[in-house]
Backbone as numpy.savetxt, mean C-alpha at the origin, in Angstrom:
# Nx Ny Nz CAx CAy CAz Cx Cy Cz
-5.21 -24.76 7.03 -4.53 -24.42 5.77 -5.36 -23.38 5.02
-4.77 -22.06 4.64 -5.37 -20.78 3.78 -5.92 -21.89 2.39
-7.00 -21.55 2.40 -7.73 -21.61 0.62 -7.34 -20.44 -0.09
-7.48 -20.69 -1.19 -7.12 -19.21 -2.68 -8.16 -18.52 -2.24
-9.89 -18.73 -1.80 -10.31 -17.62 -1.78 -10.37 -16.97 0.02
-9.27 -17.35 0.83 -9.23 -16.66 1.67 -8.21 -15.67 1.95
-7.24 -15.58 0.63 -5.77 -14.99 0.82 -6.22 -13.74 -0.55
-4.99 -13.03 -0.51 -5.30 -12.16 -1.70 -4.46 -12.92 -2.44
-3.47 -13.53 -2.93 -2.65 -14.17 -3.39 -2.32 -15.71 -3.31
-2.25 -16.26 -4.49 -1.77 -17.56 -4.61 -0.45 -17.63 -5.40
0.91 -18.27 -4.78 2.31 -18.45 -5.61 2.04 -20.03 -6.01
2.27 -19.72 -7.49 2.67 -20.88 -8.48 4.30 -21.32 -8.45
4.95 -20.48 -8.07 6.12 -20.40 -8.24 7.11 -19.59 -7.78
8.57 -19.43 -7.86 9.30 -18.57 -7.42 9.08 -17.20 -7.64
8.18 -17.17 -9.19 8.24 -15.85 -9.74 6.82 -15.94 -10.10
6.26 -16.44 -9.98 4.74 -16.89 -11.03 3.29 -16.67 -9.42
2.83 -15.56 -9.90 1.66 -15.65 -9.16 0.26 -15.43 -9.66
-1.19 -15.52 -8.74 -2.37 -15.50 -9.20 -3.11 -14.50 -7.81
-3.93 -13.35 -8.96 -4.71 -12.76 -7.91 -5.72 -13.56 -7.56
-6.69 -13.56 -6.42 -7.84 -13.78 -6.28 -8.97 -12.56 -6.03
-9.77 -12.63 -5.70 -11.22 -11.72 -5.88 -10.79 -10.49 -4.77
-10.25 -11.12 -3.35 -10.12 -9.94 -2.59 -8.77 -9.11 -3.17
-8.21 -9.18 -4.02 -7.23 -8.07 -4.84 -8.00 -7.09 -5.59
-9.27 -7.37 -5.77 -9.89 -6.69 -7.13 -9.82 -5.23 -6.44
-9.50 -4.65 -7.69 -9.60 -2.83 -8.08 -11.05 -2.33 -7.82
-10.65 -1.52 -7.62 -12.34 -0.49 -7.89 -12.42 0.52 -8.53
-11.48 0.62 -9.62 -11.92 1.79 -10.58 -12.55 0.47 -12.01
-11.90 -0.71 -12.01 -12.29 -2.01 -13.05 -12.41 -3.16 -12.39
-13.64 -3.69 -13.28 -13.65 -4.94 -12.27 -12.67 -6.12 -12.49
-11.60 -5.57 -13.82 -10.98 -6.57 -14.43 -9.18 -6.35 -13.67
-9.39 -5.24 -12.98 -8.09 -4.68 -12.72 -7.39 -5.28 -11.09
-6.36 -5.32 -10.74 -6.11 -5.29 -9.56 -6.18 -4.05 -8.70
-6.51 -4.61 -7.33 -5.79 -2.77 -6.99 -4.48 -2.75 -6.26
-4.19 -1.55 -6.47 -2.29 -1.33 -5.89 -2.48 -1.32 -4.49
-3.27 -1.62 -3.83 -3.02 -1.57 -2.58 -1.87 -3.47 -2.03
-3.25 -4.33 -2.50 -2.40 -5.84 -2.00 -1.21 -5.76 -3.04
-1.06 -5.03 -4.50 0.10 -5.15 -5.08 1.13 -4.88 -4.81
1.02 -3.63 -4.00 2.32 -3.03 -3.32 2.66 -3.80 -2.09
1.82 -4.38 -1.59 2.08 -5.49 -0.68 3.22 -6.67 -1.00
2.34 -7.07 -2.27 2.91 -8.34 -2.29 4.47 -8.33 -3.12
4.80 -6.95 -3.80 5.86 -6.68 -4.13 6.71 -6.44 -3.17
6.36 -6.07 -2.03 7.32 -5.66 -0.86 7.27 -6.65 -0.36
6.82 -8.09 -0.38 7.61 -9.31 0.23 8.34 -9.57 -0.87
8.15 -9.46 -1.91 8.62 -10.14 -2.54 10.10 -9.26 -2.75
10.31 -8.10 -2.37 11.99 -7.39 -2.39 12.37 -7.60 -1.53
11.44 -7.89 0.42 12.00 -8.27 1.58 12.89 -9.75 1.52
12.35 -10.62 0.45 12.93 -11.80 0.93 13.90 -12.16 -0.89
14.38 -10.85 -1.34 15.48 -10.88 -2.35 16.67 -10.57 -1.93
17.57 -11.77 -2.15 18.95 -11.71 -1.23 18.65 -10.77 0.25
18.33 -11.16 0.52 18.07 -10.20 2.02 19.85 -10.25 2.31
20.13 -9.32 2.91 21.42 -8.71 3.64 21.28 -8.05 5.03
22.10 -9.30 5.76 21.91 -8.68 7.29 22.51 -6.92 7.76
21.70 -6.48 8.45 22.31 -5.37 8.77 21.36 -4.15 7.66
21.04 -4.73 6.47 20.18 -3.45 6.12 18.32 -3.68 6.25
17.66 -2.41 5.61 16.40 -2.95 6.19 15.76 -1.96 4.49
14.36 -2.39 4.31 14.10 -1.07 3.14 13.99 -0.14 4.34
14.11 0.66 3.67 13.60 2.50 3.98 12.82 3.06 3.44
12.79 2.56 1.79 11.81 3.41 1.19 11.44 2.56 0.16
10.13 2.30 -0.68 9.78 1.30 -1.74 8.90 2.72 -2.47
9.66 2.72 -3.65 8.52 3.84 -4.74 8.50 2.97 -5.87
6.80 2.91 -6.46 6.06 2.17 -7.45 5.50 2.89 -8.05
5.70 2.71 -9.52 5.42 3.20 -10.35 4.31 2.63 -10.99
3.04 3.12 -11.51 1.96 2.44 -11.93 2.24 2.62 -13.15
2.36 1.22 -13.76 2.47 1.87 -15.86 0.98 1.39 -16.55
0.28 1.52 -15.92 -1.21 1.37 -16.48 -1.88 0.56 -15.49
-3.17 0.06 -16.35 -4.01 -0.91 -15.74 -3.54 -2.06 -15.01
-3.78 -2.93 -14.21 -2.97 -4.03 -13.33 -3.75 -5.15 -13.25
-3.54 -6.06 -14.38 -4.77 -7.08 -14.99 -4.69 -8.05 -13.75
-6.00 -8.68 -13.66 -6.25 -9.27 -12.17 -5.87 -10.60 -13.08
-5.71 -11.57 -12.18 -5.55 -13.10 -12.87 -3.62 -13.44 -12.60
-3.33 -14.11 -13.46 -1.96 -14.41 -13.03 -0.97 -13.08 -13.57
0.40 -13.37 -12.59 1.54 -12.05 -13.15 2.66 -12.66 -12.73
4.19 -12.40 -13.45 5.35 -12.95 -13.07 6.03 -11.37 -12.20
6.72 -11.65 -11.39 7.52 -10.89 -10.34 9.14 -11.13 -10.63
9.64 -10.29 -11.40 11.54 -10.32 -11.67 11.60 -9.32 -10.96
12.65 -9.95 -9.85 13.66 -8.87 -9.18 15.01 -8.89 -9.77
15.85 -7.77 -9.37 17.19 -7.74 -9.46 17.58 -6.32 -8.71
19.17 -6.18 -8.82 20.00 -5.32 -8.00 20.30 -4.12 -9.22
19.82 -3.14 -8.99 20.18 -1.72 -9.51 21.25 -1.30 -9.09
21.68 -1.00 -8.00 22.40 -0.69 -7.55 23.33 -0.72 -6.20
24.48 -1.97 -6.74 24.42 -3.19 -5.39 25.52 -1.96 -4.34
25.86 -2.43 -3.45 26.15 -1.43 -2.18 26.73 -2.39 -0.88
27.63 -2.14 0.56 27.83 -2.50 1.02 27.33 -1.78 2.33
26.59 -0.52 2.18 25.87 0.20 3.02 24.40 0.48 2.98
24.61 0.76 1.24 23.24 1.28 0.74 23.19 0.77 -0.80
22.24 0.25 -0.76 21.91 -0.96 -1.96 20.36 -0.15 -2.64
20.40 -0.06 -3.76 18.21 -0.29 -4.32 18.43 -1.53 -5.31
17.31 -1.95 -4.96 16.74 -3.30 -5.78 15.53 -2.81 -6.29
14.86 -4.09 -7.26 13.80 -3.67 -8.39 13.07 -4.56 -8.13
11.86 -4.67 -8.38 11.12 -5.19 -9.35 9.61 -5.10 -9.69
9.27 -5.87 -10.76 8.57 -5.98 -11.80 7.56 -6.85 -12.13
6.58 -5.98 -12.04 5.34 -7.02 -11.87 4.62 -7.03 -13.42
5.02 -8.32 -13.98 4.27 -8.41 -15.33 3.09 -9.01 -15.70
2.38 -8.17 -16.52 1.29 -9.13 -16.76 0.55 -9.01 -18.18
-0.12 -9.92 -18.79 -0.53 -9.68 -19.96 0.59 -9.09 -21.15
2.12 -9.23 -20.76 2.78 -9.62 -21.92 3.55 -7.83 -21.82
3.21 -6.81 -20.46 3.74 -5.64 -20.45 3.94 -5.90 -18.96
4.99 -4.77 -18.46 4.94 -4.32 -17.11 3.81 -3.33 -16.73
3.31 -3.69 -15.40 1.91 -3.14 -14.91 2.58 -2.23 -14.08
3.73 -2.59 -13.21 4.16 -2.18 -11.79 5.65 -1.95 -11.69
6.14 -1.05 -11.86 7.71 -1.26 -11.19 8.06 -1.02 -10.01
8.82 -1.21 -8.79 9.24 -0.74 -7.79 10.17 -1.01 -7.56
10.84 -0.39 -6.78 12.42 0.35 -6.65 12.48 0.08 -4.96
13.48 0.01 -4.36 13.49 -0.19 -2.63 14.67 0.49 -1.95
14.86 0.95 -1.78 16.15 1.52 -1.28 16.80 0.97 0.37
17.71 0.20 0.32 17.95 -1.09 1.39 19.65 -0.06 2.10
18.88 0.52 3.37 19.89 0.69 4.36 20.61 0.83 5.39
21.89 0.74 5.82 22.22 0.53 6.61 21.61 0.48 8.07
21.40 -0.42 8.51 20.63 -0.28 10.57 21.85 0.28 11.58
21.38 1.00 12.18 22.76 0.91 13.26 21.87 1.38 14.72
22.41 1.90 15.87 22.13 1.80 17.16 22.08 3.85 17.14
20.63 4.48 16.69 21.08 6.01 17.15 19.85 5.84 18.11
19.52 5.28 19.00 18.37 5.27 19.83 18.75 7.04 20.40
19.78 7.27 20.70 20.43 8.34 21.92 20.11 9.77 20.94
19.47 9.67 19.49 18.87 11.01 19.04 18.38 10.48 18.18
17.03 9.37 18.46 15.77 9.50 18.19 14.90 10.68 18.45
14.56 11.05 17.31 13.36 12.64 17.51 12.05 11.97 16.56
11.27 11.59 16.90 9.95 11.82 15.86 9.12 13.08 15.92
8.65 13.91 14.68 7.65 15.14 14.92 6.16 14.72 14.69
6.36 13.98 13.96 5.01 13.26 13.74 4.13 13.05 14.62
2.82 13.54 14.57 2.16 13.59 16.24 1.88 11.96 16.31
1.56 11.47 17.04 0.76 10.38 17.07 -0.70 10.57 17.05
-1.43 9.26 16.36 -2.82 9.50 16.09 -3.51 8.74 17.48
-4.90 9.48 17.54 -5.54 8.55 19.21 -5.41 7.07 18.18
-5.44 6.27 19.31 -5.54 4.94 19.09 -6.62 4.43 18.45
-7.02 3.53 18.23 -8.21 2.62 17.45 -9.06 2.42 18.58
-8.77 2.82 19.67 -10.34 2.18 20.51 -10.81 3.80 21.17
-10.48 4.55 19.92 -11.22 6.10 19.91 -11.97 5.80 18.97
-11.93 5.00 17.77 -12.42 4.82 16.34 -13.80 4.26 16.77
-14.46 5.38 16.08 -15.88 4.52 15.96 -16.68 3.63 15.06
-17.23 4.57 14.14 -18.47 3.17 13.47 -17.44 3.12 12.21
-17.89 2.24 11.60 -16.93 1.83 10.55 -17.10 2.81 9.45
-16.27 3.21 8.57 -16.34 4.31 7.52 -16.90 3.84 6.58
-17.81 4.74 5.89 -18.82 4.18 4.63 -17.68 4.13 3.27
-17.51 2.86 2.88 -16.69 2.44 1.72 -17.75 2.20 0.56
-18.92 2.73 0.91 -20.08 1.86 -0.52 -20.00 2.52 -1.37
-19.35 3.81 -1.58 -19.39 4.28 -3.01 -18.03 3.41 -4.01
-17.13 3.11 -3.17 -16.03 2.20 -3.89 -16.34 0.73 -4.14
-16.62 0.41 -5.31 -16.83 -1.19 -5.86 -15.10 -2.01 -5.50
-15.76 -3.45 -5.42 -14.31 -4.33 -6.05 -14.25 -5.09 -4.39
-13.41 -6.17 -4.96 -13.27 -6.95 -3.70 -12.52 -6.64 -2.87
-11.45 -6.14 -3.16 -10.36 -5.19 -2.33 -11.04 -4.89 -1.42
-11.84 -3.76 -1.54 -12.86 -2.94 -0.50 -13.47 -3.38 0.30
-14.11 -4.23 -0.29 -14.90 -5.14 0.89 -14.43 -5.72 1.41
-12.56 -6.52 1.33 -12.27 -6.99 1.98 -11.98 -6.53 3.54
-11.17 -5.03 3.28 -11.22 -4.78 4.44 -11.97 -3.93 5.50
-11.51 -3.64 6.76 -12.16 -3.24 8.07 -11.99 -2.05 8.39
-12.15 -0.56 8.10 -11.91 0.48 8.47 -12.63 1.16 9.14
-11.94 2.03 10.40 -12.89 2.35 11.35 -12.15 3.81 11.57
-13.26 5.23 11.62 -12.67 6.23 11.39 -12.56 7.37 13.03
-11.60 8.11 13.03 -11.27 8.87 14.41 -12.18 9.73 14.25
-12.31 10.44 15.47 -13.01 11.38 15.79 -12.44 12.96 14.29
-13.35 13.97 14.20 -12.43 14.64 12.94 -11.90 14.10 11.61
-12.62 12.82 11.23 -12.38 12.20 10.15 -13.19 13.28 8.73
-12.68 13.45 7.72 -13.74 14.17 6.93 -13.19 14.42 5.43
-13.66 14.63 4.86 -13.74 14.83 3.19 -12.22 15.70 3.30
-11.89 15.03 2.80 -10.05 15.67 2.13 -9.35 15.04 3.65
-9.70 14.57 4.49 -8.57 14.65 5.77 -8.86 13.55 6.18
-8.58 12.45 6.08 -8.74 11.08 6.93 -8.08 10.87 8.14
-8.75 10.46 9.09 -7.98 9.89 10.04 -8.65 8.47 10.35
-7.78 7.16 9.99 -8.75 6.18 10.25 -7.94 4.77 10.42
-8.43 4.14 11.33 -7.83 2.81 11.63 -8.12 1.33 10.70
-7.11 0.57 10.28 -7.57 -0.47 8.99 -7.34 -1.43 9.15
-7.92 -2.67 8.80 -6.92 -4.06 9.20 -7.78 -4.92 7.98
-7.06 -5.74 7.87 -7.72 -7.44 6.87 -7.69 -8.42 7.54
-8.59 -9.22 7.18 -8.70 -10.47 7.92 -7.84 -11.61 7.30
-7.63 -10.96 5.75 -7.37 -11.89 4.98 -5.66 -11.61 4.83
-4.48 -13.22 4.68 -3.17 -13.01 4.32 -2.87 -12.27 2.95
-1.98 -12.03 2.82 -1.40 -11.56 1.82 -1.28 -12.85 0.85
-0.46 -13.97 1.28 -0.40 -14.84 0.42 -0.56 -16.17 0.67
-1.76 -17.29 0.38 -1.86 -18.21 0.89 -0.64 -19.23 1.59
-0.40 -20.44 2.47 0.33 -21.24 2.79 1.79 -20.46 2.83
1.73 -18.73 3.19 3.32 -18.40 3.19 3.15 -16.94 4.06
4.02 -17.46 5.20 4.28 -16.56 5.66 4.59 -15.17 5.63
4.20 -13.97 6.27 4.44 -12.57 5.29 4.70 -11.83 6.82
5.56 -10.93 6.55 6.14 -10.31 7.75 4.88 -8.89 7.72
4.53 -8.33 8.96 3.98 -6.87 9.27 4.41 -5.90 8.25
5.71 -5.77 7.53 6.04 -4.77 7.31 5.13 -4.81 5.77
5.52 -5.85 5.46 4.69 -6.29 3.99 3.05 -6.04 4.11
2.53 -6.87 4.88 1.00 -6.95 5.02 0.79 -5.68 5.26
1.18 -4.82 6.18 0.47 -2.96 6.47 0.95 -2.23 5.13
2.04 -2.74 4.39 2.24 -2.10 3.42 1.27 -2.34 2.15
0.95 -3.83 1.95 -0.51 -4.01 1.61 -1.69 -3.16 1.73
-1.99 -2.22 2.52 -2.74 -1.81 2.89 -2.79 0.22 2.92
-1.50 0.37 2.49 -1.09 1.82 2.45 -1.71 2.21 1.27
-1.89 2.27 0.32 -2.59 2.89 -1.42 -4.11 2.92 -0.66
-4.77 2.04 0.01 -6.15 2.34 0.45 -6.27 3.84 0.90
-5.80 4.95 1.24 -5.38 5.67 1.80 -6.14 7.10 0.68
-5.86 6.56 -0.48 -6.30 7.67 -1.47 -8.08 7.02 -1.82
-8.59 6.87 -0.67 -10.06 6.56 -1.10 -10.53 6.51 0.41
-10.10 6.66 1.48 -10.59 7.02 2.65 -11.38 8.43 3.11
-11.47 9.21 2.45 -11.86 10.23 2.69 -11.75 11.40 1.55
-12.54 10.67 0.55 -12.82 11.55 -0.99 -13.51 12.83 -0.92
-12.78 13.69 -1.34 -13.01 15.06 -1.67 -14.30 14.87 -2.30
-14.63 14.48 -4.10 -15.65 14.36 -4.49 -16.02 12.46 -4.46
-17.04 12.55 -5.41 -17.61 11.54 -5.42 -17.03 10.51 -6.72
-16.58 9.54 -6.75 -15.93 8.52 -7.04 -16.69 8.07 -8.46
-16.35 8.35 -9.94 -16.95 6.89 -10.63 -17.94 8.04 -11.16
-18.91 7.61 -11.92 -19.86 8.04 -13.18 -20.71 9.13 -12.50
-20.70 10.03 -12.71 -21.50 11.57 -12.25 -20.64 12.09 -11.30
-19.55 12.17 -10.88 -18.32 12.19 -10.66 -16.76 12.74 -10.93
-15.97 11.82 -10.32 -14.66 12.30 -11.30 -13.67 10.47 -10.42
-12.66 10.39 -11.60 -11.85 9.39 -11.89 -10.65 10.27 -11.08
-9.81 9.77 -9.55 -8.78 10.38 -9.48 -7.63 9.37 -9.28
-7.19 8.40 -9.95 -6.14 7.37 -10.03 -5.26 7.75 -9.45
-4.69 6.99 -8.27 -3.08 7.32 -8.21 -2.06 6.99 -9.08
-0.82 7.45 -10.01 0.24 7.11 -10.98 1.23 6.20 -10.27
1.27 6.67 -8.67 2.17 6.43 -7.93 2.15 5.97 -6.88
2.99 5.45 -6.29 2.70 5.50 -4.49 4.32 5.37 -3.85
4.88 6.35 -3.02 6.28 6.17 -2.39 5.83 6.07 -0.71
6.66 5.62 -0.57 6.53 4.81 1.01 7.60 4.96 1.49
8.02 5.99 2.62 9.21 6.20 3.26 8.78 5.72 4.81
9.62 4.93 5.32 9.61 4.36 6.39 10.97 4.73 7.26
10.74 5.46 8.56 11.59 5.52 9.60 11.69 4.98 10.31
11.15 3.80 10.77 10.94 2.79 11.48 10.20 1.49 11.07
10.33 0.02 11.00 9.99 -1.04 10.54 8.04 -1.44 11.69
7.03 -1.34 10.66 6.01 -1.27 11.48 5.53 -2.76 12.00
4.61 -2.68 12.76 4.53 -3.56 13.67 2.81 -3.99 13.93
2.27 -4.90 14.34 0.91 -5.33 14.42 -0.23 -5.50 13.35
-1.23 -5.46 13.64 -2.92 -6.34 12.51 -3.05 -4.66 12.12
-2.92 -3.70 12.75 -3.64 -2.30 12.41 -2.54 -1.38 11.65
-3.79 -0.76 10.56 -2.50 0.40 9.96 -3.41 1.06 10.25
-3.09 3.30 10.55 -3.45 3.85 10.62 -3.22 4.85 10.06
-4.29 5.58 9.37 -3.95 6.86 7.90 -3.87 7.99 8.55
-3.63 8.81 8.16 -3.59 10.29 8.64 -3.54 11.01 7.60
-4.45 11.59 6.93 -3.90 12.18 5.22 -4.07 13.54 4.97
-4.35 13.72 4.06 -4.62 15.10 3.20 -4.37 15.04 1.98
-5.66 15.45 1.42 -6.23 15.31 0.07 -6.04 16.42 -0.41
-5.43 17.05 -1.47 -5.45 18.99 -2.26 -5.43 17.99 -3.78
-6.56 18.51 -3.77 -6.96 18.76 -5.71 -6.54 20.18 -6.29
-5.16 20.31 -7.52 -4.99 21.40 -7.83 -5.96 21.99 -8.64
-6.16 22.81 -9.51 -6.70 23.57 -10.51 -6.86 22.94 -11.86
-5.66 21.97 -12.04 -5.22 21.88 -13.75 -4.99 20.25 -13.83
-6.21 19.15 -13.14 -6.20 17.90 -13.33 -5.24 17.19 -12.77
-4.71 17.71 -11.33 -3.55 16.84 -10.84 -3.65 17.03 -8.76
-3.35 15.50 -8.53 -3.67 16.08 -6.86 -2.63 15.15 -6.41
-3.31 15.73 -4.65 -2.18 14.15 -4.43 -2.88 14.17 -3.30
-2.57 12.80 -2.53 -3.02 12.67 -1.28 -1.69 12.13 -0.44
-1.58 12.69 0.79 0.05 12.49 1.36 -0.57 12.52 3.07
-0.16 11.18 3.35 -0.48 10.05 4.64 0.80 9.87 5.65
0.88 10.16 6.92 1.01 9.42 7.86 0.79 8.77 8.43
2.02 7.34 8.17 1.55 6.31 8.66 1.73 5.69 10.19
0.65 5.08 10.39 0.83 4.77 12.31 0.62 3.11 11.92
1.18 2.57 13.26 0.81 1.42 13.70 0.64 1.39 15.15
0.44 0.69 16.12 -0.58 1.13 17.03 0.60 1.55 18.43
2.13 1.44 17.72 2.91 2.35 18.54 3.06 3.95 18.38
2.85 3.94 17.50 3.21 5.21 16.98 2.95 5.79 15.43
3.45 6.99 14.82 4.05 7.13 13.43 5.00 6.01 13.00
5.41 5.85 12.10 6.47 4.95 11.54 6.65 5.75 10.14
6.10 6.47 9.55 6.92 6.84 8.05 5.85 7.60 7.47
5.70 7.97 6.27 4.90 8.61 4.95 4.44 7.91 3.79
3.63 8.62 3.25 3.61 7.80 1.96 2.94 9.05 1.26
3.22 9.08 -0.16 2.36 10.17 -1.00 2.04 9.02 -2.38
0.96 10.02 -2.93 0.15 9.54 -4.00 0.12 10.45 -5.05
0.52 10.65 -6.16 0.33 11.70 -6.94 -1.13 11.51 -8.16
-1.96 12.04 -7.99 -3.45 11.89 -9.00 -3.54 12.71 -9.98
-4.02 11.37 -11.18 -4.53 12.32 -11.92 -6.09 12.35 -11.80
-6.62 13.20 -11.95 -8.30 13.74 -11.90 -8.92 14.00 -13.32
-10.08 13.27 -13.70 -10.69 13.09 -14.67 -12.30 13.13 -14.49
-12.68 14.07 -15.25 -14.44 14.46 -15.44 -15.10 12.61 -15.68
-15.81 11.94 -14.97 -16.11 10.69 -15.51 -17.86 10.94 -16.02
C-alpha cells in the first residue's frame, strides 16, 4: 500500500486533495510545481464523464500565479459539450483563488491507420542516455524526485533527455500513462537552461504549458526534445517533442517570462 510520502498526491475526496514534498516547486519552497499539477489535473479530466469513442488531444493550462503546496479543491465541468468534439475544464483551487485552469479538448477516435504520417524524427532511445543530467542548480522536491538521463548532443538551450519517477501520481489510485508522462512534461523548461537559474541569475517561469497529443503515450519513460529562444524584451519559450519509448507522440510549448533575479 503507497504511503503520502511515497506518492506526489493524496485524495481526501472526490474533489479535495493534498500535495506532498515530492510536488514541491523550485522557484518557492512554499509553491507546487506544474509539472505533477498538470499531471494530476489530467487524471482528473481523463476520468470526467469519460465518453467512449473520444480521447483528449490537447490539455492547455493556464498558470494564474503561485500554486500553494498543501491542500487544493479540483471543479470540473463541460464548456463545451459535443457529440464529436467536446472541451472540458478544470480548476485547481487553492488558498481561497484559482492557481490553475485547464481546458482539454476531447476528440473523436476513428481507424486512419492507412494515412498515418509522423515528421517528427524519433529520438535514440534511453539506452543511448548516459550519466544522469546535473539538476543541482534546481531546488525543491519535485527535482529530486525524479530520474533524468541525457542523449548524446544534450546542451544549454537544446535538451535531449530521457525521464521517469519512481514515485505515483496519486497514492492508493490508479493513474493511466497518459496522465503520469503528462506529470512529467513542464520538467522540460529546466532541462537544459540557457542561463543560470535563481539569485545571480535570472527567474524564467513558465505562464503556461499546452500539450498537443497525436497519439495516446505509453510506458515509465518520457522523452524531451526541446528548444529554448530567449527573446530581447523579457519573454521566451521553450517548445518540446514529446517521445515515449515508441516513438514521438505530440508537443508541448511553454511561454516565459524572464526576470533579472
Amino acid at each position: 500500500m503507497t504511503t503520502p510520502a511515497e506518492s506526489y498526491y493524496l485524495r481526501h475526496d472526490a474533489t479535495h486533495f493534498e500535495s506532498t514534498i515530492h510536488a514541491q516547486g523550485a522557484w518557492n519552497p512554499h509553491e507546487q510545481h506544474m509539472a505533477p499539477v498538470a499531471g494530476v489535473l489530467a487524471h482528473v479530466l481523463e476520468g470526467f464523464e469519460p465518453r467512449e469513442g473520444l480521447r483528449i488531444a490537447r490539455i492547455s493550462y493556464e498558470i494564474l500565479g503561485l500554486i500553494p503546496a498543501g491542500e487544493f479543491d479540483i471543479v470540473t465541468s463541460v464548456v463545451r459539450p459535443g457529440r464529436t468534439i467536446e472541451l472540458v475544464q478544470a480548476e485547481l483551487t487553492a488558498g481561497g483563488r484559482v492557481a490553475v485552469r485547464a481546458t482539454a479538448w476531447r476528440l473523436q477516435i476513428s481507424d486512419t491507420s492507412e494515412v498515418e504520417g509522423i515528421v517528427d524524427q524519433r529520438m535514440p532511445g534511453r539506452e543511448l542516455a548516459g550519466e544522469p543530467v546535473n539538476l543541482s542548480e534546481w531546488p525543491g522536491g519535485y527535482i529530486q524526485s525524479i530520474e533524468a538521463r541525457a542523449l548524446p548532443e544534450h546542451a544549454s538551450g537544446s535538451g535531449r533527455v530521457w525521464l521517469r519517477t519512481p514515485y505515483p501520481l496519486l497514492a492508493n489510485e490508479p493513474v493511466s500513462d497518459f496522465a503520469r508522462l503528462t506529470g512529467l512534461v513542464d520538467t522540460s523548461n529546466g532541462i537544459a537552461t540557457r542561463v543560470k537559474p535563481g539569485v545571480g541569475g535570472y527567474a524564467f517561469p513558465n505562464v503556461d504549458l499546452q500539450v498537443h497529443l497525436y497519439r495516446l503515450p505509453a510506458g515509465e519513460w518520457l522523452g524531451l526534445e526541446n528548444a529554448v529562444n530567449f527573446g530581447s524584451d523579457g519573454i521566451g519559450l521553450t517548445s518540446t517533442v514529446l517521445h515515449d519509448e515508441r516513438g514521438p507522440f505530440g508537443r508541448a510549448e511553454q511561454i516565459l517570462t524572464l526576470r533579472k533575479v
